[in-house]
């Protein structure tokens, strides 16, 4: 057993952090968030740097997701690499640009016409549908679920307000929209399930990054902010909370890396639960440690807190019951 | 990044499992069985004979010179099989490595083989009434005399001192030197005249730790471990070894406890209560977090010789989880939690665990001290004093 990052993995992580730190300061992140925008101009650079390369394994992707969470990386990388890319890979094609996945397997229907497939239905809260070049839509066909690429212009996309403006979602309506078949039955259904597991693991990685950054912001503050003629970090009531935050991050980090190295259902559920809990609780601790400043709009922490709450909503339902199920058997 | 054993490790694990299965009765579905002091000594002998004692010790001192991962595999499998500890856990895990590091040839020859075989049991005489968390303020005084020292003072909370043959004693040899400088470590013979051991009863009712009274105890020069005045460094070495693979042992034992909690929940019919299910699932997540953090710390140790910084949280978070497990178990028993002994569920096992685990966040460094270490050494926050 050697449960440590390899040299290549460490190098990848360091390179990602350096790039993101150089590119996205607090003010730039705030500007993107306030406009509810993504840095689409940076997309070609990201592709050039290899963030969508086919040779990235789950472990590498989790490290990139972690650094992305740390930086609140304002690009649709997760939607593309985490949700849509496996479908393109299965089809043997490359996405034309940022992409996302709309799981409409319960609400969308695909019909065969002479000229190809037409899709009808509606999917709510599709991540980054507003900026995706193409939306991968799961829809029912008479033979089972299939996955189609739908150009954004062919769909009706209406934005929804969300708690994390850097994670904008939209409702997508399809009325006879043309779709290109990427994965048909019977392989589409297991592919969707695999994507869910992969996406959960990546979001767990992202949550670690969110928690880690919030902790770093608070530790910095505790070293520099003085009250009663001493840095507040010398007060145990402050430092002990931060130490607990560190413990929370490290335990969750171990679980996220483990889910990436050996992605069983149990491993993914543990990672999802621990990481989203760490993100929320460490952000809260960090805000507490930053005092009044911590609860202002100008101070950057709420951007991470918002992401933590978004992640909690995505991740927190389910994993505990899945684990209880495996410990106790079916709830009768 | 890999989570499976290497070929050699897998072979070692399989051999160990088979050996444990042969030696031990099958793990119990309920409370574990108790082991008498004699049985423990016999177990230590068997371990030694089978080559499982001192796995990481150098081979010239009777060990097997293996890397810490083998010790971790041993810790894990023996805890899962509910094997008892080697009778001399303190000697094997802490004092032995310090003797390997600082001992003279004669000290090594005298103590190391006997520690391994379980013939010699060591206790650790660090804490005093006025020196607990602030260990460097020990006052037990070792006065220089011809050919050695004369020791007067008092030690407390010394685990297994009532069974011990020797004690790793931390005493002040130079009252004028700076706090950390004037200390020396001794390999004290517990049968020397002037050594008195008085059992202390813990709130659980156990009498595993003791007070040691030292009056006019003569310790010859050849019993000094390391240089005089270097006692603090020797003490830190033993504590560092305590942290080594200890987290892995604790986690494996916690996993056995969690198993028992699940069985208890089923026995009480609480396994369908969604709140109980969620709470136990959450404990399971904590357990797995500890487990894989232990593996990460181990990987760091295999590469650099030092456990990684994340190891500093293992004992802290283990104590919380272990306390939560027994607290929940008692709550599941409902009014039955007030019973004890033979009238109680599993003969009072959980009642005892609930009381005993209260010490977890105090023994071996309190949670406050551990958080302080994380804050200062890992996060780089300013000192609190
Ligand atoms: C079951 C058990 C077995 C033990 N076995 C051994 C043994 O074999 N050998 C041995 O030498 N010792 C042993 N100990 C002693 C143990 O290491 C000490 O009890 C422990 O280090 C705490 O010291 P103390 O009891 O003097 O508490 P104190 O140091 O007096 O602490 C009391 C309270 O004050 C807090 N506190 C103290 N200083 C600070 C600070 N700077 N910042 C914040 N909070 C602080 C503590 O966290 C604690 O809550 C054992 C203890 C127990 C409970």
XYZ file of C-alpha atoms and ligand atoms in Angstrom:
770
model
C 0.000 0.000 0.000
C 1.252 3.476 -0.756
C -1.577 5.903 -0.160
C 0.283 9.028 -1.184
C 0.292 11.184 -4.269
C 2.788 10.130 -6.926
C 5.369 12.637 -8.101
C 3.368 13.266 -11.265
C 0.203 13.841 -9.290
C 1.946 16.271 -6.973
C 3.372 18.126 -9.953
C -0.064 18.327 -11.561
C -1.568 19.711 -8.366
C 1.172 22.293 -7.928
C 0.889 23.426 -11.542
C -2.880 23.768 -11.247
C -2.590 25.761 -8.046
C 0.034 28.085 -9.478
C -2.017 28.741 -12.607
C -5.210 29.369 -10.654
C -3.561 31.587 -8.049
C -1.900 33.628 -10.765
C -5.098 33.954 -12.731
C -7.863 34.410 -10.177
C -7.395 36.848 -7.328
C -10.213 37.607 -4.907
C -11.326 40.631 -6.910
C -11.557 38.789 -10.196
C -13.558 35.986 -8.614
C -15.876 38.535 -7.041
C -16.342 40.247 -10.400
C -17.285 37.012 -12.157
C -19.604 36.035 -9.326
C -21.333 39.419 -9.182
C -22.006 39.229 -12.912
C -23.004 35.569 -12.677
C -20.487 34.871 -15.398
C -17.825 32.350 -16.221
C -14.401 33.083 -17.624
C -15.121 31.564 -21.018
C -12.190 33.409 -22.533
C -9.908 31.144 -20.513
C -11.367 27.934 -21.967
C -8.865 27.457 -24.825
C -5.999 27.953 -22.379
C -7.463 25.315 -20.105
C -7.725 22.859 -22.955
C -4.163 23.726 -23.954
C -2.995 23.014 -20.399
C -4.522 19.574 -20.604
C -7.410 19.853 -18.141
C -9.565 17.755 -20.502
C -6.876 15.306 -21.577
C -7.989 11.714 -22.000
C -5.079 10.377 -19.958
C -6.282 11.991 -16.727
C -7.480 9.286 -14.347
C -10.010 9.836 -11.601
C -7.246 10.581 -9.093
C -5.845 13.342 -11.297
C -9.320 14.737 -11.924
C -10.010 14.866 -8.186
C -6.820 16.848 -7.662
C -7.867 19.319 -10.361
C -11.340 19.520 -8.826
C -9.761 20.197 -5.444
C -7.655 23.026 -6.823
C -10.692 24.277 -8.715
C -12.672 24.408 -5.492
C -9.841 26.192 -3.741
C -9.809 28.870 -6.407
C -13.546 28.863 -7.146
C -12.318 28.357 -10.696
C -14.967 30.255 -12.696
C -15.184 28.003 -15.761
C -17.561 25.148 -16.640
C -14.804 22.565 -16.183
C -16.700 20.343 -13.751
C -19.804 20.206 -15.978
C -17.636 19.386 -18.969
C -14.997 17.040 -17.571
C -17.106 15.549 -14.816
C -20.511 15.190 -16.454
C -20.313 15.356 -20.238
C -16.860 14.129 -21.195
C -17.424 10.428 -20.426
C -20.285 10.452 -22.922
C -18.155 12.003 -25.639
C -15.360 9.575 -24.849
C -17.762 6.657 -25.129
C -18.855 8.001 -28.514
C -15.282 8.525 -29.623
C -15.726 12.238 -30.304
C -14.419 15.419 -28.721
C -16.714 18.104 -27.325
C -16.635 21.297 -29.368
C -16.358 23.469 -26.254
C -17.774 23.629 -22.748
C -20.505 21.044 -22.347
C -22.898 19.798 -19.694
C -25.310 16.998 -18.962
C -29.083 17.213 -18.595
C -30.401 14.021 -17.087
C -33.848 14.009 -18.590
C -34.218 10.254 -18.488
C -37.504 10.726 -16.633
C -38.831 13.744 -18.505
C -37.479 13.696 -22.064
C -38.393 11.619 -25.049
C -36.381 11.038 -28.227
C -38.081 10.144 -31.472
C -36.521 8.809 -34.613
C -37.177 10.849 -37.754
C -35.850 10.450 -41.266
C -33.209 13.061 -40.677
C -32.132 11.803 -37.241
C -33.389 12.162 -33.662
C -35.767 14.783 -32.290
C -36.035 15.483 -28.564
C -38.980 16.725 -26.521
C -39.285 17.452 -22.841
C -37.900 19.650 -20.102
C -35.099 19.323 -17.555
C -34.763 21.596 -14.560
C -31.647 23.096 -13.053
C -29.090 22.069 -15.626
C -25.645 23.196 -14.560
C -24.045 25.757 -16.891
C -26.551 25.093 -19.694
C -26.355 28.828 -20.405
C -22.716 28.651 -21.463
C -22.418 25.128 -22.836
C -21.720 24.763 -26.530
C -23.605 21.523 -26.422
C -25.905 19.944 -23.849
C -25.771 16.185 -23.465
C -29.364 15.093 -22.888
C -30.462 11.745 -21.509
C -33.813 10.860 -23.070
C -36.063 7.842 -23.367
C -36.233 5.953 -26.646
C -38.441 2.926 -27.261
C -35.381 0.730 -26.597
C -34.322 2.493 -23.386
C -32.352 5.518 -22.282
C -30.002 7.122 -24.795
C -27.685 10.119 -24.671
C -27.795 12.863 -27.295
C -25.810 15.994 -27.982
C -28.048 19.028 -28.441
C -26.626 22.360 -29.570
C -27.478 25.120 -27.109
C -29.213 27.147 -29.805
C -31.602 24.241 -30.408
C -32.811 24.296 -26.813
C -34.725 26.894 -24.882
C -32.548 27.801 -21.901
C -33.805 29.990 -19.067
C -31.544 30.878 -16.196
C -32.534 30.263 -12.547
C -31.212 32.240 -9.583
C -29.001 30.128 -7.357
C -27.147 30.348 -4.070
C -23.794 30.140 -5.848
C -23.705 32.512 -8.809
C -20.582 30.790 -10.134
C -22.626 27.611 -10.459
C -25.509 28.975 -12.504
C -28.204 26.551 -13.524
C -30.917 26.846 -16.129
C -34.131 25.145 -17.032
C -33.860 23.528 -20.419
C -36.893 22.944 -22.650
C -36.742 20.891 -25.807
C -39.445 21.007 -28.460
C -38.463 18.800 -31.345
C -34.832 19.776 -30.877
C -32.381 17.957 -33.083
C -30.059 15.644 -31.194
C -27.050 13.639 -32.309
C -26.871 10.193 -30.805
C -23.782 9.797 -28.591
C -24.634 6.635 -26.625
C -27.615 4.425 -27.179
C -29.226 1.681 -25.144
C -28.192 -0.520 -23.471
C -24.877 1.196 -22.641
C -26.331 4.644 -21.848
C -27.944 3.698 -18.526
C -24.812 2.241 -16.897
C -22.833 5.117 -18.347
C -25.157 7.566 -16.574
C -24.715 5.704 -13.298
C -20.945 5.743 -13.697
C -21.076 9.475 -14.387
C -23.044 10.035 -11.193
C -20.388 8.251 -9.157
C -17.577 10.099 -10.931
C -19.299 13.463 -10.509
C -19.869 12.821 -6.808
C -16.204 11.995 -6.324
C -15.120 15.124 -8.172
C -17.467 17.278 -6.127
C -16.067 15.724 -2.967
C -12.619 16.767 -4.185
C -13.938 20.227 -4.907
C -15.437 20.434 -1.407
C -12.017 19.652 0.096
C -10.577 22.529 -1.875
C -13.332 24.848 -0.658
C -12.734 23.863 2.965
C -8.974 24.072 2.602
C -9.122 27.593 1.155
C -11.588 28.843 3.754
C -9.262 27.492 6.434
C -6.269 29.195 4.835
C -8.093 32.536 4.678
C -9.044 32.242 8.343
C -5.553 31.157 9.450
C -4.075 34.148 7.614
C -6.534 36.434 9.288
C -5.845 34.919 12.718
C -2.133 35.553 12.275
C -2.519 39.191 11.279
C -5.580 40.542 13.060
C -4.680 41.830 16.543
C -6.993 42.406 19.469
C -5.978 42.987 23.080
C -2.462 43.617 21.734
C -2.065 40.063 20.458
C -2.798 38.281 17.221
C -6.190 36.618 17.656
C -4.635 33.300 16.588
C -2.886 33.206 19.953
C -6.248 32.906 21.710
C -7.062 29.268 22.190
C -10.749 29.833 21.646
C -9.743 30.827 18.125
C -6.827 28.481 17.428
C -8.617 25.401 18.715
C -11.506 25.964 16.317
C -9.033 26.238 13.471
C -7.295 23.043 14.577
C -10.646 21.259 14.514
C -11.192 22.669 11.049
C -7.858 21.238 9.955
C -8.862 17.821 11.316
C -12.145 17.993 9.431
C -10.372 18.816 6.165
C -7.760 16.079 6.474
C -10.207 13.293 7.295
C -12.382 14.287 4.360
C -9.358 14.632 2.080
C -8.339 11.062 2.852
C -11.817 9.879 1.909
C -11.937 11.887 -1.317
C -8.549 10.556 -2.430
C -9.558 7.077 -1.456
C -12.789 7.311 -3.485
C -10.671 8.409 -6.430
C -8.224 5.531 -5.992
C -10.851 2.835 -5.425
C -14.326 4.122 -6.317
C -16.743 1.686 -4.676
C -20.263 2.876 -3.803
C -19.288 2.898 -0.132
C -16.121 4.891 -0.757
C -17.973 7.467 -2.831
C -20.719 7.831 -0.213
C -18.177 8.344 2.591
C -16.302 10.936 0.556
C -19.474 12.796 -0.363
C -20.687 13.010 3.185
C -17.386 13.896 4.840
C -16.348 16.427 2.220
C -19.582 18.373 2.049
C -19.759 18.431 5.840
C -16.170 19.680 6.004
C -16.808 22.384 3.428
C -19.788 23.791 5.289
C -18.388 23.503 8.799
C -14.946 24.884 7.964
C -16.465 27.817 6.063
C -18.604 28.570 9.094
C -15.607 28.375 11.413
C -13.639 30.602 9.085
C -16.381 33.219 9.025
C -16.585 33.128 12.824
C -12.850 33.644 13.142
C -13.010 36.619 10.767
C -15.607 38.353 12.924
C -17.740 41.188 11.531
C -15.545 41.380 8.500
C -16.349 37.739 7.787
C -20.014 38.484 7.273
C -19.605 41.383 4.855
C -20.229 41.121 1.122
C -16.801 42.595 0.371
C -14.864 40.021 2.371
C -14.301 37.044 0.056
C -15.328 34.216 2.383
C -18.999 34.144 1.520
C -18.116 33.131 -2.028
C -16.681 29.889 -0.645
C -19.503 29.516 1.855
C -21.975 29.747 -1.023
C -20.112 27.064 -2.923
C -20.109 24.899 0.227
C -23.870 25.269 0.523
C -24.283 24.438 -3.159
C -22.125 21.346 -2.664
C -24.059 20.346 0.422
C -27.281 20.503 -1.555
C -25.739 18.384 -4.291
C -24.065 15.841 -2.046
C -25.646 15.595 1.347
C -28.885 13.822 0.602
C -28.401 10.141 0.231
C -24.924 9.052 1.263
C -25.749 8.430 4.922
C -28.760 6.298 4.092
C -26.697 4.410 1.516
C -24.103 3.684 4.185
C -26.716 2.744 6.773
C -28.198 0.438 4.188
C -24.899 -1.369 3.765
C -24.402 -1.560 7.548
C -27.884 -2.746 8.426
C -29.382 -4.075 5.245
C -32.615 -2.804 3.700
C -34.788 -0.473 5.801
C -38.048 -2.347 6.057
C -1.509 6.226 -5.014
C -2.455 2.644 -4.270
C -4.582 1.094 -1.582
C -3.836 -2.573 -1.952
C -0.983 -4.468 -0.329
C 2.169 -5.183 -2.269
C 2.819 -8.850 -2.951
C 5.047 -9.206 0.112
C 2.591 -7.355 2.305
C -0.297 -9.490 1.094
C 1.668 -12.647 1.869
C 2.547 -11.316 5.324
C -1.079 -10.408 5.995
C -2.343 -13.806 4.875
C 0.192 -15.623 7.056
C -0.687 -13.462 10.021
C -4.414 -13.950 9.562
C -4.000 -17.687 9.405
C -1.823 -17.652 12.513
C -4.281 -15.476 14.433
C -7.200 -17.673 13.399
C -5.338 -20.701 14.684
C -4.353 -19.105 17.980
C -7.511 -17.261 18.895
C -11.067 -18.300 19.432
C -13.350 -16.789 16.834
C -14.149 -13.114 17.464
C -17.173 -12.827 19.680
C -20.441 -11.372 18.428
C -20.871 -9.563 21.727
C -18.496 -8.379 24.414
C -14.884 -9.476 23.979
C -13.445 -11.894 26.478
C -11.229 -10.680 29.273
C -7.602 -11.796 29.505
C -5.811 -12.461 32.773
C -2.292 -11.142 33.352
C -0.885 -14.667 32.970
C -2.737 -15.238 29.724
C -1.380 -11.949 28.451
C 2.170 -12.999 29.217
C 1.600 -16.316 27.490
C 0.187 -14.477 24.492
C 3.274 -12.256 24.343
C 5.507 -15.324 24.346
C 3.529 -16.869 21.516
C 3.715 -13.647 19.526
C 7.428 -13.514 20.003
C 7.927 -17.134 19.067
C 5.922 -16.622 15.890
C 8.020 -13.569 14.981
C 5.321 -10.955 15.369
C 6.913 -8.951 18.177
C 9.199 -6.059 17.252
C 8.490 -6.189 13.534
C 10.152 -2.829 12.924
C 13.010 -3.301 15.352
C 16.461 -3.819 13.835
C 17.266 -7.484 13.383
C 20.430 -7.270 15.499
C 18.118 -6.519 18.418
C 15.799 -9.426 17.791
C 13.376 -7.585 15.557
C 12.635 -8.228 11.918
C 13.767 -4.931 10.476
C 10.545 -4.487 8.518
C 9.072 -1.191 7.437
C 6.228 0.422 9.442
C 3.618 -0.858 6.995
C 4.129 -4.364 8.384
C 3.629 -3.095 11.891
C 0.462 -1.430 10.608
C -0.768 -4.682 9.077
C -0.075 -6.428 12.354
C -1.905 -3.717 14.304
C -4.893 -3.903 12.014
C -5.256 -7.651 11.775
C -4.674 -8.316 15.450
C -7.244 -5.697 16.442
C -9.772 -7.071 13.961
C -9.188 -10.574 15.274
C -9.652 -9.217 18.805
C -6.241 -10.402 19.874
C -5.077 -8.897 23.155
C -2.204 -6.472 23.308
C 1.294 -7.717 23.854
C 1.684 -7.553 27.656
C 4.395 -4.979 27.311
C 2.754 -2.479 24.970
C 4.645 0.409 26.500
C 7.966 -1.401 26.270
C 7.369 -2.710 22.791
C 5.892 0.419 21.299
C 7.690 3.227 23.101
C 10.494 2.370 25.502
C 12.087 -0.274 23.260
C 12.518 2.083 20.299
C 13.993 4.695 22.652
C 16.504 2.131 23.937
C 17.357 1.175 20.354
C 18.026 4.839 19.672
C 19.728 6.028 22.863
C 20.734 2.914 24.800
C 24.234 1.620 25.518
C 25.183 -1.825 24.234
C 24.719 -3.232 27.714
C 21.264 -1.656 28.052
C 20.241 -3.016 24.690
C 21.451 -6.488 25.559
C 19.707 -6.435 28.910
C 16.333 -5.024 27.952
C 15.522 -5.480 24.292
C 15.247 -9.275 24.115
C 13.174 -9.366 27.288
C 10.837 -6.637 26.100
C 10.273 -8.582 22.901
C 9.550 -11.844 24.652
C 7.240 -10.215 27.171
C 9.503 -11.186 30.075
C 10.065 -7.567 31.055
C 7.172 -5.185 31.359
C 7.850 -1.472 31.254
C 5.781 1.419 32.478
C 6.219 5.067 31.684
C 6.837 7.402 34.594
C 6.412 10.813 33.074
C 3.355 12.492 34.614
C 3.411 13.992 38.092
C 0.833 15.703 40.239
C 2.159 19.077 39.030
C 3.349 18.031 35.591
C 0.707 16.642 33.274
C 0.138 18.614 30.103
C 3.149 20.698 31.085
C 5.410 17.681 31.184
C 8.653 19.655 31.225
C 7.888 20.898 34.711
C 8.547 17.532 36.359
C 9.962 17.922 39.832
C 10.973 14.392 40.762
C 14.535 15.038 41.774
C 17.533 12.857 40.893
C 20.508 13.985 43.002
C 24.002 13.140 41.806
C 25.904 10.854 44.198
C 28.986 8.750 43.757
C 28.332 6.247 40.949
C 24.789 7.271 40.302
C 21.750 9.173 41.506
C 19.331 9.225 44.397
C 15.736 9.864 43.410
C 12.886 11.381 45.396
C 9.485 12.313 44.078
C 6.090 11.184 42.996
C 4.662 10.001 39.685
C 0.968 9.581 38.826
C -1.313 7.940 36.282
C 1.356 5.365 35.476
C -0.401 2.680 33.453
C 0.530 -0.913 34.362
C 3.086 0.201 36.988
C 1.629 -2.465 39.282
C 2.701 -5.113 36.759
C 5.901 -3.487 35.624
C 9.452 -4.670 36.142
C 10.985 -1.441 34.907
C 9.962 2.155 34.460
C 11.156 4.743 31.982
C 11.489 7.537 34.486
C 11.770 11.225 33.676
C 13.428 13.160 36.504
C 15.141 16.488 37.109
C 18.896 16.216 37.457
C 19.742 19.905 37.180
C 17.367 22.239 38.980
C 19.349 25.281 37.820
C 19.153 24.529 34.108
C 16.317 25.731 31.853
C 13.090 23.760 32.239
C 13.645 21.408 29.273
C 17.388 21.073 29.780
C 17.754 19.781 33.299
C 15.891 16.496 32.759
C 17.264 12.977 32.509
C 15.671 9.625 31.632
C 16.345 6.513 33.695
C 15.614 2.832 33.309
C 14.366 2.342 36.836
C 14.124 -1.114 38.377
C 10.681 -1.174 39.953
C 11.933 -3.562 42.638
C 14.627 -1.195 43.874
C 14.268 -0.227 47.544
C 12.285 2.976 47.997
C 9.900 2.389 45.071
C 6.293 2.119 46.170
C 3.371 1.558 43.811
C -0.141 2.469 44.899
C -3.038 1.583 42.651
C -5.388 4.386 41.678
C -8.929 3.533 40.847
C -10.339 5.035 37.659
C -13.904 6.244 37.425
C -14.648 3.100 35.422
C -13.682 1.041 38.463
C -10.529 -0.273 36.734
C -7.234 -0.174 38.555
C -4.872 -0.038 35.589
C -2.948 3.030 36.586
C -1.006 3.961 39.659
C 0.829 6.388 41.789
C 4.575 5.710 42.136
C 6.263 7.047 45.240
C 10.021 7.331 45.099
C 11.985 7.945 48.274
C 15.738 7.699 48.386
C 15.787 5.338 45.410
C 19.340 4.640 44.257
C 19.866 4.424 40.514
C 23.352 3.510 39.275
C 24.904 5.460 36.390
C 24.524 2.626 33.924
C 20.746 3.055 34.149
C 20.776 6.503 32.595
C 19.185 6.338 29.145
C 20.868 8.811 26.789
C 23.088 11.592 28.074
C 22.314 13.207 31.436
C 20.346 16.387 30.739
C 18.883 14.959 27.534
C 15.823 13.438 29.130
C 13.437 15.706 27.273
C 14.682 14.490 23.898
C 14.458 10.870 24.981
C 10.913 11.452 26.241
C 9.899 13.075 22.959
C 11.300 10.116 21.039
C 9.124 7.714 22.976
C 6.071 9.906 22.448
C 6.802 10.116 18.714
C 6.856 6.326 18.551
C 3.558 6.273 20.346
C 2.166 8.260 17.434
C 3.702 6.029 14.732
C 1.270 3.272 13.829
C -0.806 3.816 16.946
C -3.508 5.566 14.949
C -3.940 2.426 12.872
C -4.333 0.259 15.960
C -6.893 2.661 17.384
C -8.859 2.766 14.148
C -8.974 -0.994 13.773
C -10.252 -1.297 17.329
C -12.822 1.383 16.662
C -14.054 -0.575 13.693
C -14.614 -3.593 15.949
C -16.501 -1.326 18.358
C -18.662 0.027 15.572
C -19.497 -3.515 14.559
C -20.626 -4.177 18.097
C -22.681 -0.993 18.005
C -24.472 -2.181 14.870
C -25.205 -5.515 16.553
C -26.453 -3.720 19.628
C -28.745 -1.525 17.540
C -30.196 -4.629 15.920
C -30.609 -6.359 19.262
C -32.472 -3.314 20.599
C -34.646 -3.031 17.513
C -33.252 0.434 16.838
C -31.845 -0.474 13.444
C -34.912 0.813 11.641
C -34.905 4.187 13.404
C -33.732 6.655 10.742
C -32.000 8.881 13.284
C -30.050 5.989 14.735
C -29.172 4.771 11.249
C -27.929 8.216 10.267
C -25.909 8.593 13.437
C -24.244 5.230 13.038
C -23.595 5.889 9.358
C -21.947 9.156 10.338
C -19.745 7.349 12.844
C -18.839 4.945 10.078
C -17.754 7.868 7.890
C -15.630 9.176 10.776
C -14.097 5.755 11.190
C -13.230 5.474 7.509
C -11.800 8.980 7.577
C -9.514 7.960 10.429
C -8.604 4.749 8.692
C -7.531 6.291 5.429
C -5.862 9.215 7.153
C -3.847 6.634 9.070
C -2.827 5.074 5.760
C -1.785 8.459 4.407
C 0.310 9.118 7.506
C 1.830 5.674 7.101
C 2.716 6.325 3.467
C 4.467 9.520 4.548
C 6.336 7.577 7.211
C 7.435 4.933 4.698
C 8.819 7.646 2.446
C 10.331 10.118 4.875
C 10.716 8.295 8.180
C 8.268 10.718 9.821
C 4.506 10.423 9.959
C 2.843 13.190 7.946
C 1.270 16.225 9.651
C -2.169 14.665 9.258
C -1.158 12.049 11.850
C -1.487 14.747 14.514
C -5.285 14.564 14.321
C -5.716 10.794 14.580
C -5.756 10.472 18.338
C -7.805 13.658 18.690
C -10.572 12.513 16.386
C -10.381 8.858 17.410
C -11.129 9.795 21.014
C -14.222 11.726 19.937
C -15.487 8.910 17.756
C -14.792 6.226 20.340
C -16.644 8.216 22.975
C -19.583 8.772 20.645
C -19.836 5.041 19.898
C -20.229 4.027 23.508
C -22.462 6.989 24.300
C -24.818 5.977 21.508
C -24.692 2.334 22.573
C -25.863 3.255 26.060
C -28.614 5.444 24.650
C -29.815 2.507 22.565
C -30.192 0.468 25.738
C -32.750 2.965 26.996
C -33.646 2.427 30.629
C -31.478 -0.703 30.513
C -28.478 1.610 30.445
C -28.858 2.106 34.173
C -28.167 -1.569 34.845
C -24.651 -2.892 35.230
C -22.756 -6.127 35.672
C -24.472 -9.403 34.929
C -27.914 -7.779 34.892
C -26.940 -5.550 32.013
C -26.816 -6.110 28.247
C -23.635 -8.044 27.358
C -22.735 -8.135 31.040
C -22.274 -4.384 31.332
C -19.848 -4.118 28.425
C -21.186 -0.806 27.137
C -21.551 0.654 30.616
C -17.864 -0.049 31.138
C -16.906 1.320 27.730
C -18.898 4.468 28.315
C -17.041 5.111 31.554
C -13.598 4.031 30.329
C -13.707 5.982 27.097
C -14.103 9.215 29.080
C -10.333 9.015 29.627
C -9.638 8.828 25.862
C -9.519 12.575 25.419
C -7.170 12.952 28.414
C -4.698 10.041 28.308
C -1.695 10.328 26.014
C -2.102 14.094 25.621
C -5.397 15.905 26.139
C -7.491 17.036 23.183
C -6.720 20.652 24.053
C -2.993 19.977 23.952
C -3.332 18.091 20.665
C -5.285 20.957 19.104
C -2.610 23.315 20.382
C 0.031 21.239 18.614
C -1.949 21.357 15.369
C -2.508 25.095 15.695
C 1.126 25.929 16.338
C 3.083 23.326 14.437
C 0.806 22.564 11.516
C -1.111 25.792 10.976
C 1.718 28.028 12.168
C -0.460 30.103 14.495
C 1.282 32.156 17.182
C 1.941 30.542 20.553
C -0.784 30.897 23.085
C 1.581 31.987 25.837
C -6.005 6.349 31.604
C -4.753 7.157 31.696
C -3.535 6.544 31.577
C -2.359 7.276 31.665
N -1.159 6.616 31.589
C -0.012 7.311 31.796
C 1.253 6.643 31.867
O 1.320 5.423 31.704
N 2.375 7.354 32.105
C 2.328 8.705 32.283
O 3.383 9.302 32.487
N 1.159 9.385 32.230
C -0.012 8.719 32.000
N -1.213 9.389 31.960
C -1.220 10.831 32.221
C -1.670 11.688 31.068
O -0.671 11.799 30.114
C -2.071 13.041 31.678
O -3.212 12.818 32.460
C -2.372 14.077 30.638
O -1.218 14.424 29.931
C -2.997 15.324 31.238
O -2.315 15.814 32.343
P -3.088 16.115 33.716
O -3.892 14.934 34.023
O -2.106 16.586 34.683
O -4.084 17.289 33.356
P -3.739 18.839 33.305
O -2.495 19.054 32.506
O -3.794 19.421 34.665
O -4.966 19.353 32.461
C -6.258 19.607 33.022
C -7.119 20.293 31.978
O -6.483 21.530 31.579
C -6.279 21.550 30.199
N -5.005 22.221 29.902
C -3.817 22.100 30.519
N -2.877 22.839 29.923
C -3.490 23.465 28.892
C -3.063 24.361 27.880
N -1.800 24.776 27.780
N -3.985 24.783 26.998
C -5.272 24.359 27.050
N -5.744 23.508 27.983
C -4.849 23.064 28.878
C -6.202 20.095 29.799
O -6.500 19.915 28.412
C -7.237 19.473 30.703
O -8.496 19.642 30.135
C -2.412 8.671 31.864
C -3.650 9.302 31.956
C -4.812 8.563 31.895
C -6.123 9.276 32.025
